[in-house]
Coordinates of C-alpha atoms in Angstrom, one line a residue:
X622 CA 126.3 84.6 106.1
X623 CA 129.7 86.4 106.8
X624 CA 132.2 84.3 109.6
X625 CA 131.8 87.6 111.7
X626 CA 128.6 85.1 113.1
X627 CA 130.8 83.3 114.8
X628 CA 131.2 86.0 117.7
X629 CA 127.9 85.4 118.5
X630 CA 128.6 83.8 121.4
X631 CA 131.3 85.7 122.2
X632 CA 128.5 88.5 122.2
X633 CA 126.8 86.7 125.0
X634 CA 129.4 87.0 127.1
X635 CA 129.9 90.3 126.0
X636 CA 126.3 91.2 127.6
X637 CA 127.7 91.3 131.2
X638 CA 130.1 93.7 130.4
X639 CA 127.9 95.9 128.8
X640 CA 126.0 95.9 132.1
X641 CA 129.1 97.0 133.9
X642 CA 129.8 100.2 131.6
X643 CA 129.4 103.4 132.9
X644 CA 125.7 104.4 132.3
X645 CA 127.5 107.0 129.7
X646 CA 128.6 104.4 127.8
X647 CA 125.7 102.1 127.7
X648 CA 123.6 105.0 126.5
X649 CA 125.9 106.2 123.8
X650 CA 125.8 102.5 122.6
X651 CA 122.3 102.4 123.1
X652 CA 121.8 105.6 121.0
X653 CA 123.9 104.5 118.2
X654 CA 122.1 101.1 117.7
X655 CA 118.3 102.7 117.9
X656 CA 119.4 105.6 116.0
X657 CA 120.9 103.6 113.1
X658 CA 117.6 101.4 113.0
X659 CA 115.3 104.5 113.0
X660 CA 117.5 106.1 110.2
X661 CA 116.6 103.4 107.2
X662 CA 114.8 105.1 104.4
X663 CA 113.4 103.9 101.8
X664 CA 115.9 102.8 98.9
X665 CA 115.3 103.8 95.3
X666 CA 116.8 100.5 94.5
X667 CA 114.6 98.4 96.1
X668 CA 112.7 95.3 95.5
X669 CA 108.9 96.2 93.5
X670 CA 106.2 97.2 96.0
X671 CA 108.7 97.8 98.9
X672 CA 111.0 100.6 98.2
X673 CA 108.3 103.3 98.7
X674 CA 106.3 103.4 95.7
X675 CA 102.8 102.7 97.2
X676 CA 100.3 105.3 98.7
X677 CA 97.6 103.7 100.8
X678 CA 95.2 106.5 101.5
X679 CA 93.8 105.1 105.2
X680 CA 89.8 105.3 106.2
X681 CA 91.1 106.3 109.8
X682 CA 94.1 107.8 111.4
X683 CA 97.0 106.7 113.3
X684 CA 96.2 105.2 116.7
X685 CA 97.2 103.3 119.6
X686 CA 96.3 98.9 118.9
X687 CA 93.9 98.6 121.5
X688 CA 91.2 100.2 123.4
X689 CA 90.4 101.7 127.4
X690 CA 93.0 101.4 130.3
X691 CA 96.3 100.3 129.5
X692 CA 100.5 100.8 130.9
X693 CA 104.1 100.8 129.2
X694 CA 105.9 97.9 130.3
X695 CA 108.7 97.5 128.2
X696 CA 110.5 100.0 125.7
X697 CA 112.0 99.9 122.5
X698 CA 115.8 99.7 123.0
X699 CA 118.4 97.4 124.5
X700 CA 118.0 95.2 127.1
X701 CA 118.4 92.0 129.2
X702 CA 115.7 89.6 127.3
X703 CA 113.2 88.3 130.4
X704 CA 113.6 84.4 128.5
X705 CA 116.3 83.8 127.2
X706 CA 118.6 86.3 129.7
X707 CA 120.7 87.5 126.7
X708 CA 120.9 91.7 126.4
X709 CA 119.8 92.7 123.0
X710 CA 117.5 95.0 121.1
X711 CA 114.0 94.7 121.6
X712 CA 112.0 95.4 118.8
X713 CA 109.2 97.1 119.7
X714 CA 106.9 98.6 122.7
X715 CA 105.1 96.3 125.7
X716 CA 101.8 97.4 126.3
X717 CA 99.7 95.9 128.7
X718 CA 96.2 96.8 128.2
X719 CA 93.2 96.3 130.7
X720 CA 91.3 94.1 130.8
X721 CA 93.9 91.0 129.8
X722 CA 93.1 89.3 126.6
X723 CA 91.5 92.0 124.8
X724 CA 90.8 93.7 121.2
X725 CA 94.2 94.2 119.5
X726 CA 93.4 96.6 116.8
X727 CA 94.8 98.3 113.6
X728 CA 97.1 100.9 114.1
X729 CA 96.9 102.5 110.6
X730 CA 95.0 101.3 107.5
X731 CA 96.5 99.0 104.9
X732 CA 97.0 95.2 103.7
X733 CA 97.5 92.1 106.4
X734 CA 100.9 90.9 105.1
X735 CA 101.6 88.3 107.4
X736 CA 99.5 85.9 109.3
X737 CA 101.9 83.3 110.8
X738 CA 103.3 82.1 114.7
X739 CA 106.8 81.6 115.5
X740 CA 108.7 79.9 118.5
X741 CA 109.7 83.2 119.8
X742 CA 107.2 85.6 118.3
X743 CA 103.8 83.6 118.8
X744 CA 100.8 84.2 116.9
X745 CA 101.8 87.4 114.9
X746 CA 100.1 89.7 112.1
X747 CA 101.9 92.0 110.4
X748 CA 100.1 94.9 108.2
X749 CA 101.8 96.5 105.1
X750 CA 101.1 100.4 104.8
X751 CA 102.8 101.2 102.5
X752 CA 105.9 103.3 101.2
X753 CA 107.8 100.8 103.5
X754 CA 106.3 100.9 106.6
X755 CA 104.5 97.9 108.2
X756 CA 103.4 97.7 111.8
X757 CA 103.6 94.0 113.5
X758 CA 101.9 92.8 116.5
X759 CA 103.0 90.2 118.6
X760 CA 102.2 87.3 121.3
X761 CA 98.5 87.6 120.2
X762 CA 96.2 84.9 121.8
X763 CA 94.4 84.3 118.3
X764 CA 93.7 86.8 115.2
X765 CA 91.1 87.7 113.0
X766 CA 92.6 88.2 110.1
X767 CA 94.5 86.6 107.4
X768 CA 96.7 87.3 104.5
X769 CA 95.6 89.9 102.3
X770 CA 92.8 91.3 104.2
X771 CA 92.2 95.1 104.1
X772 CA 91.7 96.5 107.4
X773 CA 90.9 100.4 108.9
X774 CA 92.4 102.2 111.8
X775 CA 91.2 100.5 114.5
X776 CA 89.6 97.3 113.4
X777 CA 89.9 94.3 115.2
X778 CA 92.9 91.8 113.7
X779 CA 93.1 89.2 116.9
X780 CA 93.6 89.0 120.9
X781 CA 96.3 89.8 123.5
X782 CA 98.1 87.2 124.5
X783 CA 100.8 85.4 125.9
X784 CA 101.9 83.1 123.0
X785 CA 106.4 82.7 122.0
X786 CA 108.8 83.6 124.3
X787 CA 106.6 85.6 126.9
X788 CA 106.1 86.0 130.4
X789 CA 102.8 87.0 130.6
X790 CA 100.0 88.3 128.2
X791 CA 101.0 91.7 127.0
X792 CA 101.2 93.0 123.1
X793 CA 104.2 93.5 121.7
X794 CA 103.8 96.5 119.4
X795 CA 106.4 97.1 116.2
X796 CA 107.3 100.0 113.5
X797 CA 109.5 99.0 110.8
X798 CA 110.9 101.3 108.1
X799 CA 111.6 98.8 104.5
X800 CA 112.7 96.4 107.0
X801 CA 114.3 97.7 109.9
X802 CA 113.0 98.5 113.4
X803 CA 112.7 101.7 114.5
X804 CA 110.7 103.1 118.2
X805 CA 107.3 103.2 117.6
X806 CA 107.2 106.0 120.7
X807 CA 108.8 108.7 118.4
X808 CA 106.6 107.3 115.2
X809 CA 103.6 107.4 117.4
X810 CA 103.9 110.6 118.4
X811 CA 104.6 112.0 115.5
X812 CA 101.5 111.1 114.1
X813 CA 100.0 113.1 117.4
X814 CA 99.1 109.7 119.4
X815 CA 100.2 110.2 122.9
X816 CA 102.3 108.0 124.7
X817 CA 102.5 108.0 128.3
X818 CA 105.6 107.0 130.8
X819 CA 106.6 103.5 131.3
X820 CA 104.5 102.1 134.2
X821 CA 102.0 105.6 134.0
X822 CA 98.0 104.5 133.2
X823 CA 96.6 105.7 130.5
X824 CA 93.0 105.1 128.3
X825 CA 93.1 104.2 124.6
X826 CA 90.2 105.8 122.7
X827 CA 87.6 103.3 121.2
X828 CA 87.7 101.1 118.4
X829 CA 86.5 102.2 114.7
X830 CA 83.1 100.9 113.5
X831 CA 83.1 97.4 111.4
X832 CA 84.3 96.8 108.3
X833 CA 80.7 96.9 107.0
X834 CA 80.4 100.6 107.4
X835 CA 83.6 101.7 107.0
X836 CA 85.4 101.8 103.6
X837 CA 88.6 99.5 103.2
X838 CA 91.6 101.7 102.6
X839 CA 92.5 101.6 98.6
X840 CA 96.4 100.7 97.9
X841 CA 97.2 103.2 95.4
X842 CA 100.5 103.9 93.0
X843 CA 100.6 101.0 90.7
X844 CA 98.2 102.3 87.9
X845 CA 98.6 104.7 84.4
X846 CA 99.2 107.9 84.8
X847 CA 96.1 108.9 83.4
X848 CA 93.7 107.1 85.6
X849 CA 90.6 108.8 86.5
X850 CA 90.9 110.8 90.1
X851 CA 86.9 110.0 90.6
X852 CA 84.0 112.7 91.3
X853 CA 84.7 113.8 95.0
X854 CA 86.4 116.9 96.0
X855 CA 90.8 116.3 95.3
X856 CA 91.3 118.0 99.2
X857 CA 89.3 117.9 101.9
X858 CA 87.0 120.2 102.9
X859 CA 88.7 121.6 105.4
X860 CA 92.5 122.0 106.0
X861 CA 94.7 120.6 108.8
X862 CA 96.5 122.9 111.0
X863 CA 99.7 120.6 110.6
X864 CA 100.2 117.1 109.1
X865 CA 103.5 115.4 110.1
X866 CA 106.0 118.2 110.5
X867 CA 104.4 120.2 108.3
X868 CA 102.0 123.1 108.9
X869 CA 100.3 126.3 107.7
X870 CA 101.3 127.5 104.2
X871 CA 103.2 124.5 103.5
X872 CA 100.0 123.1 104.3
X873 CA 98.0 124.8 102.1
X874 CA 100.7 125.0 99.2
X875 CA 100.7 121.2 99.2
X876 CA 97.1 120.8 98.8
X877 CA 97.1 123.4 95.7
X878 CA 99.8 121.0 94.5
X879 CA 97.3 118.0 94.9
X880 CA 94.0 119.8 93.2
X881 CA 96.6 121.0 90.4
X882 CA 97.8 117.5 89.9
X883 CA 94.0 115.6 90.1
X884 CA 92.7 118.7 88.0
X885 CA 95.0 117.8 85.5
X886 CA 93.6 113.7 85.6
X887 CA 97.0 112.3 87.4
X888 CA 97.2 109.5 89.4
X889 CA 98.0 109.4 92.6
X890 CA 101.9 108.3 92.1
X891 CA 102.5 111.6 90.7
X892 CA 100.8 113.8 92.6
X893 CA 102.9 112.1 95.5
X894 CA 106.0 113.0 93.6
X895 CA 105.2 116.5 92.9
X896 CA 104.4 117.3 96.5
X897 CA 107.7 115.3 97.5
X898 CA 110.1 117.5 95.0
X899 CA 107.9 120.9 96.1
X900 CA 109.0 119.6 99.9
X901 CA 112.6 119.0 99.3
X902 CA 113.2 122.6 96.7
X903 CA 111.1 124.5 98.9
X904 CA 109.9 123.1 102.1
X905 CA 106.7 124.1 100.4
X906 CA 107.0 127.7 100.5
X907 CA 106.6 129.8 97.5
X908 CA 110.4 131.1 97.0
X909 CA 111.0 134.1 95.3
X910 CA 114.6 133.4 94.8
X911 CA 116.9 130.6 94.3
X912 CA 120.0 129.3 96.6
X913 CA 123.8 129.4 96.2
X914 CA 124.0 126.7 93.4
X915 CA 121.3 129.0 91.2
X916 CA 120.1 132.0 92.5
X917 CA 117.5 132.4 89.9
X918 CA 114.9 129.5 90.2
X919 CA 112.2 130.6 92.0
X920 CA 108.5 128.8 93.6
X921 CA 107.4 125.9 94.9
X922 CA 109.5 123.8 92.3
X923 CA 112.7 126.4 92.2
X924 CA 111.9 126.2 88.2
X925 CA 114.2 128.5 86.2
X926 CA 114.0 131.1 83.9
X927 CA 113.9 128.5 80.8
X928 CA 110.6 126.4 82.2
X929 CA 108.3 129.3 82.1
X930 CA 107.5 133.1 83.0
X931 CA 108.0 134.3 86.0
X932 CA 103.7 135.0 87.0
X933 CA 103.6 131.0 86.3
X934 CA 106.3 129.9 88.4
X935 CA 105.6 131.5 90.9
X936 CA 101.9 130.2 91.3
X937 CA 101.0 127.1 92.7
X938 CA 99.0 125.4 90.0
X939 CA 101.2 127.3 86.9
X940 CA 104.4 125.7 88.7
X941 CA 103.0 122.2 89.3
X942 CA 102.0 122.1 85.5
X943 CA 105.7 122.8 85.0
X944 CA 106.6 120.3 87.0
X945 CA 103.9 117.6 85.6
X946 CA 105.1 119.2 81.8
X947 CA 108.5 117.9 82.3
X948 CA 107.8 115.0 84.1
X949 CA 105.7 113.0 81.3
X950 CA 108.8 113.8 79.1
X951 CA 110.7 111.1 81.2
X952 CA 110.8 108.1 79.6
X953 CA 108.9 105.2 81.2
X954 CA 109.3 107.6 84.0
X955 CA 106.7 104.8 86.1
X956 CA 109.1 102.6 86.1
X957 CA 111.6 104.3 88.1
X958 CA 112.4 104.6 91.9
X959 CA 110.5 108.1 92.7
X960 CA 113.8 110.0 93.6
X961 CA 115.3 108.3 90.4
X962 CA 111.8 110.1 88.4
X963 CA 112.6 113.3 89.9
X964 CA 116.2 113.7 89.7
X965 CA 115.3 113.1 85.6
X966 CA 112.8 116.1 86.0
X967 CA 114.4 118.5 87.9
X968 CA 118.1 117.2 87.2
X969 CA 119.5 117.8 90.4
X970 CA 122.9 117.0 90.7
X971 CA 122.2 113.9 93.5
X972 CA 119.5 111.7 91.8
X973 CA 119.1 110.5 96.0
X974 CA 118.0 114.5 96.5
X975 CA 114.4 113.4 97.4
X976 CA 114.3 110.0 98.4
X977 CA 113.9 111.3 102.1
X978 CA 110.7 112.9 102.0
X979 CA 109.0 110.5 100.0
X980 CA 107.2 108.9 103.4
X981 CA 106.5 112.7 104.1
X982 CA 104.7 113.1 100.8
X983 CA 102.6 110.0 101.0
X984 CA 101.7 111.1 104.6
X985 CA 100.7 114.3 103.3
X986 CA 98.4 112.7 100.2
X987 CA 96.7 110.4 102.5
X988 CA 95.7 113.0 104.7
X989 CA 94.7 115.6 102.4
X990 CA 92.9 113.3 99.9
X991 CA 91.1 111.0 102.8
X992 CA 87.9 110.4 101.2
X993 CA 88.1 106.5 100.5
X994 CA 86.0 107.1 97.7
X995 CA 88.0 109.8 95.9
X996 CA 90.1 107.3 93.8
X997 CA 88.3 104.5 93.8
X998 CA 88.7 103.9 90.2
X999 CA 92.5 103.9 90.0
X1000 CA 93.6 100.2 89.5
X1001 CA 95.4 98.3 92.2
X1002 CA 98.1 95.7 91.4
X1003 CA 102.0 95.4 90.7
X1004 CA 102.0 98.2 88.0
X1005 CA 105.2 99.6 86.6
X1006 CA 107.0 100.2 89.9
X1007 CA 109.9 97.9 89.5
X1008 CA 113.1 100.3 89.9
X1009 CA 116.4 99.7 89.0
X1010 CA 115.5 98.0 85.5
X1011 CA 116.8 97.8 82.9
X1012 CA 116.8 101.5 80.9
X1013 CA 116.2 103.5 83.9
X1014 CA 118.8 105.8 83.7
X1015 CA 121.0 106.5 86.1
X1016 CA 120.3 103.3 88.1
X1017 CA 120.7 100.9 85.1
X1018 CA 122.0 97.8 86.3
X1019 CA 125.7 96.7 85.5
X1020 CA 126.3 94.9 81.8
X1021 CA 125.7 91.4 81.9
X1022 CA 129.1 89.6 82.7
X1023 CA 129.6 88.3 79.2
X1024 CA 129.2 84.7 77.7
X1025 CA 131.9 83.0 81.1
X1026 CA 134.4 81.3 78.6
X1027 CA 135.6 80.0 82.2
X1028 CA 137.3 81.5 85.2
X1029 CA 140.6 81.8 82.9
X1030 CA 139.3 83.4 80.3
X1031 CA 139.3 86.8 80.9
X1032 CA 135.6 87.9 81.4
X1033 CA 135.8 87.7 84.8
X1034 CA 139.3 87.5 86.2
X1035 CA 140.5 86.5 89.5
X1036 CA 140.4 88.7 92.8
X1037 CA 142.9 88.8 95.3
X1038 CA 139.7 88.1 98.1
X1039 CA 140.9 85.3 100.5
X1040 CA 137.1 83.6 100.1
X1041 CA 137.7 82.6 96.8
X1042 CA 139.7 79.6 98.3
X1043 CA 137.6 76.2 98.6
X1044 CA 134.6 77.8 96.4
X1045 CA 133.4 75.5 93.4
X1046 CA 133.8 76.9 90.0
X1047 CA 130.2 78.0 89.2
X1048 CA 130.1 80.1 93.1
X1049 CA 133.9 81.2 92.4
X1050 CA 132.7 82.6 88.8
X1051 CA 129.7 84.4 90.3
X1052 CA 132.2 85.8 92.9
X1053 CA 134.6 87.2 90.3
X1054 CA 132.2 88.3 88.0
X1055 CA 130.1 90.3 90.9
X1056 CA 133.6 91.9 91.8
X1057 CA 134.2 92.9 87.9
X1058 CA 130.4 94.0 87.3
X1059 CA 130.6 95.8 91.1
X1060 CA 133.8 97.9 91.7
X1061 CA 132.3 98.9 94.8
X1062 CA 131.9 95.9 96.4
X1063 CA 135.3 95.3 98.3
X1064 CA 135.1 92.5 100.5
X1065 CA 133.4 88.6 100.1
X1066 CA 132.7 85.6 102.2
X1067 CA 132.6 82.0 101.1
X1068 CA 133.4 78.5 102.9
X1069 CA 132.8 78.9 106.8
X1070 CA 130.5 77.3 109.2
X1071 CA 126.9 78.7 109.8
X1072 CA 124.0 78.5 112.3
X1073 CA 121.4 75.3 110.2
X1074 CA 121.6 74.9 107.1
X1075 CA 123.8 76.8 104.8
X1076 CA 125.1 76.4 101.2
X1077 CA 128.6 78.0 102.9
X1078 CA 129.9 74.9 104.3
X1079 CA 130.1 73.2 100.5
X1080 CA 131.6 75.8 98.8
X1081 CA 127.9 76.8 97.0
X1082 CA 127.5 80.1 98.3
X1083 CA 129.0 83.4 98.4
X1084 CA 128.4 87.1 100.4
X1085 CA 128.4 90.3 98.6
X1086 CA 129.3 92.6 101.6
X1087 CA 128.0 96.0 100.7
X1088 CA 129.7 99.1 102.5
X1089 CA 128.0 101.8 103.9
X1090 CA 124.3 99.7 104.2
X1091 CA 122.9 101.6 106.0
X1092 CA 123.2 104.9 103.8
X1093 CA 120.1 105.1 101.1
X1094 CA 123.3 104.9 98.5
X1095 CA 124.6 102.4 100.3
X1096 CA 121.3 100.3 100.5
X1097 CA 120.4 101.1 96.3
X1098 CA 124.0 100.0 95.7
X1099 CA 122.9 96.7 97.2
X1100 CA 119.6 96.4 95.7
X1101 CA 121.8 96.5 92.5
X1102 CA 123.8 94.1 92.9
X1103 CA 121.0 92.1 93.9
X1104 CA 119.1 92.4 90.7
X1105 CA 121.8 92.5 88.4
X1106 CA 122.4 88.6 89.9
X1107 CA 118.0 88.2 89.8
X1108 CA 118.5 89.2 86.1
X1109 CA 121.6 87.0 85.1
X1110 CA 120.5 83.9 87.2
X1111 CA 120.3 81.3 84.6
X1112 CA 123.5 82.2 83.3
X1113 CA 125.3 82.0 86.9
X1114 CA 122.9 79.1 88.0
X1115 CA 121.5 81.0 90.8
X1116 CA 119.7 79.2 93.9
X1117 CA 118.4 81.5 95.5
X1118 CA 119.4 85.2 96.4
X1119 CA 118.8 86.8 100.1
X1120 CA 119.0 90.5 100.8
X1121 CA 117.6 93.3 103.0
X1122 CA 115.1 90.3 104.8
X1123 CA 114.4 89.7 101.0
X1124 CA 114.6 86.4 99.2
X1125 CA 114.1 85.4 95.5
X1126 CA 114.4 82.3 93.4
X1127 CA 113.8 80.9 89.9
X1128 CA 111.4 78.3 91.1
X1129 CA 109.4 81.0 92.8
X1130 CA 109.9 84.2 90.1
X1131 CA 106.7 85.1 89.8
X1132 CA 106.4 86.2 93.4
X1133 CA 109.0 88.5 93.0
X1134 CA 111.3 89.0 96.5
X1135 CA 109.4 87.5 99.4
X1136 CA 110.2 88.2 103.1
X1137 CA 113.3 86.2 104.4
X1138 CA 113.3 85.4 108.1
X1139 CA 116.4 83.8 109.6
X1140 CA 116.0 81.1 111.7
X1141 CA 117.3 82.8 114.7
X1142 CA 115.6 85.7 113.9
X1143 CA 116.8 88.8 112.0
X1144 CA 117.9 90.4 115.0
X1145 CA 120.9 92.1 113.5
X1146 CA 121.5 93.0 110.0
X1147 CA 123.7 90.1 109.4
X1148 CA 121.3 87.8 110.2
X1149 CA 118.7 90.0 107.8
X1150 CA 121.0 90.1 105.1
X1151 CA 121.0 94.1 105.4
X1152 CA 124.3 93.9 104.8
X1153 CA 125.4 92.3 102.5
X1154 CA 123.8 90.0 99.1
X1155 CA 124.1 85.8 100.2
X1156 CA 123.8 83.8 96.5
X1157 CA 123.6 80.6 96.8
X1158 CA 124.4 78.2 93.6
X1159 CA 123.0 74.8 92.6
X1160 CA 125.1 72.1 93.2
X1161 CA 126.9 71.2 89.4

């Protein structure tokens, strides 16, 4: 980790005078922090199965994680921790529901990621939804589930409690975003669940029936493109007034998209695309003329003059066949990062044009498509989702640094970085050879003192800082570099390799990148590696 850690006690300190700033102050800080944690989006650069790739259609809806009376106690946002007295960003929501020691409950449908207890945390379960967004739930008394399970909107998963770093039973209630925190108040209600006041009763509807008699939500995304869409009807019967922050026509236009798509035998991974490119051309509205950069594509897809006549474009299902038409002309185009697969279709200028309505996209699916049984028979697994591989276009990864004749040799020449003193040849090497092969990376960290056990110390390891992290460039640009050293690890005689709360090693390859937790916690993005790429070597 970068020596920037060391002002972490400094920090601490630091806490009482943020308590003395002008309530102006403290709430522009406040506002920055929260608003930079609820702005991570899904990178197209990410690791396989995390960067937004997966649609789990849900048996239930959004809803709160517990059932009858309950209060606020505790919001998302920075404050003085009741423990261990230091001010700092809390995570989540407090509720206390009533009676004590309750149900906790799903708040969405998908896959128990995480089973474990931690010092701090206690008993914990975390639930992977899909296109980066897992829920966790905190300072449970026991669970009920375990790794792997499949769980429905509002089945049981373990008890309130009062387990880690508590001081009294409560649930701690989290929303992250491929990683990052963001306020589940804001997430919550934009899913219309209500969320009273802090310290204002309110009642929590009941739970969902058992398992038994309720379908398990199907993880979908990872199969062929022709995969069978099953026998029941593409949309629902009958159509939502609104779904997210979309509503009416768009509505409507996005489920013609959908019965276009399924008519046609796609899988699910595509229909999601199509309705995400119809979002960001159009914001799903059937456009009879084009914008300042063309002023003659028109419909859903703003398709030009040379993809079809004009009756076709500007229907729904003729212009989602156009879509579809030039899509499966994309080579290996399952294999790419969605925005990465529509940027090759429509080529748009900004191959990041439609990363940020991808979570849109999949919201809309899900809800429009909510029969469990509707695409029962498309396979579940890793698929071809891994992005930035090799031959995807535009996020190929860098050339492989050569054949290292040595660090005087020319294939990787020396930087003028001050953390290249006291590093051992093999961590030096990968340091010069990630500066060669990455242009944009600027600035690196080597020998310095870190919080347990750290390769630093000896000279074995060496931080990547990427700029602008928190951009989805920014975040892809890391990603990058992060396979690109995945991918040349027996020639740099990698360790291990920790980025965006990710790890990877050779010894454990064929489970991909696994979730990294610091041992204090990634309560920052230093300490979740958000910000820059640690690679640690093995000792020569």
């Amino acid at each position: 980790m970068p020596k920037r850690l060391v002002i972490a006690v400094v920090a601490a300190l630091a806490a009482l005078v943020l308590l003395a700033l002008p309530v102006l102050v403290v709430l522009v800080v406040m506002t920055s922090i929260t608003g930079v944690q609820a702005a991570a989006a899904a990178g197209p650069c990410g690791p396989a199965g995390t960067g937004g790739q997966s649609v789990v259609v849900p048996s239930g809806p959004v809803r709160l994680p517990f059932t009858g009376d309950f209060t606020v106690t505790s919001e998302y946002g920075m404050r003085m921790h009741p423990t261990i007295h230091v001010y700092k960003l809390h995570t989540g929501i407090d509720f206390s529901p009533q009676p004590q020691y309750g149900p906790v409950l799903a708040a969405k449908a998908g896959v128990v990621q995480r089973v474990f207890t931690s010092a701090a945390e206690g008993n914990v379960v975390e639930i992977d939804h899909g296109a980066g967004l897992v829920t966790r739930y905190l300072h449970l008394s026991s669970t009920t589930v375990k790794d792997g399970d499949q769980v429905v909107a509002g089945q049981q998963i373990g008890l309130e409690g009062s387990t880690g770093r508590s001081t009294g039973p409560h649930l701690h209630f989290e929303v992250r975003i491929n990683g990052a925190p963001t306020d589940p108040r804001p997430w919550l209600e934009a899913q219309g669940v209500r969320v009273p006041a802090k310290g204002v009763t309110a009642t929590a509807p009941a739970a969902a029936a058992t398992p038994s008699t309720v379908a398990a939500p199907t993880v979908l995304g990872s199969g062929p493109a022709s995969a069978a869409t099953g026998t029941a009807s593409a949309v629902v019967g009958a159509l939502p007034t609104r779904v997210g922050s979309w509503q009416g026509e768009q509505v409507t236009n996005a489920a013609q998209i959908i019965r276009a798509a399924q008519a046609r035998g796609m899988g699910t991974w595509e229909t999601t695309l199509a309705v995400s490119v119809a979002m960001s051309e159009s914001s799903l509205t059937n456009l009879n003329h084009g914008d300042a950069a063309r002023n003659d594509t028109i419909g859903l897809f703003q398709e030009g003059p040379e993809r079809g006549p004009y009756e076709q474009r500007m229907n729904a299902a003729g212009a989602t066949n156009i879509f579809l038409d030039y899509l499966l002309k994309v080579p290996n185009y399952r294999s790419l990062a969605p925005t990465i697969a529509a940027h090759k279709t429509q080529a748009n200028a900004d191959p990041y044009h439609y990363e940020p309505l991808w979570n849109d996209a999949v919201q809309m699916v899900s809800t429009l498509t909510a029969d469990p049984n509707l695409l029962k028979s498309l396979p579940t697994g890793a698929g071809a989702q891994a992005p930035c591989a090799p031959g995807s276009g535009s996020s190929d990864l860098p050339p492989a640094p050569g054949n290292l004749p040595g660090l005087d040799g020319g294939a990787c020449p020396a930087t003028t970085s001050p953390a290249e003193r006291g590093l051992r040849p093999a961590t030096l090497r990968v340091l010069r050879c990630g500066a060669k092969a990455f242009p944009g990376v600027k600035t690196f960290y080597g020998v310095g003192g870190r919080p347990g056990s750290s390769d630093h110390p000896s000279g074995l390891a060496v931080d990547l800082m990427i700029e602008n992290y928190r951009t989805p460039q920014g975040r892809a640009y890391g990603w990058q570099v992060a396979n690109w050293t995945r991918a040349h690890a027996h020639e740099l005689g990698i360790k291990n390799v920790i980025y965006d709360a990710r790890i990877w090693s050779p010894q454990r390859d064929g489970e991909g990148w696994r979730p990294y937790e610091h041992m204090l916690g990634n309560t920052d993005d230093t300490l979740a590696h958000r910000d820059h790429v640690h690679i640690s070597l093995n000792p020569s």
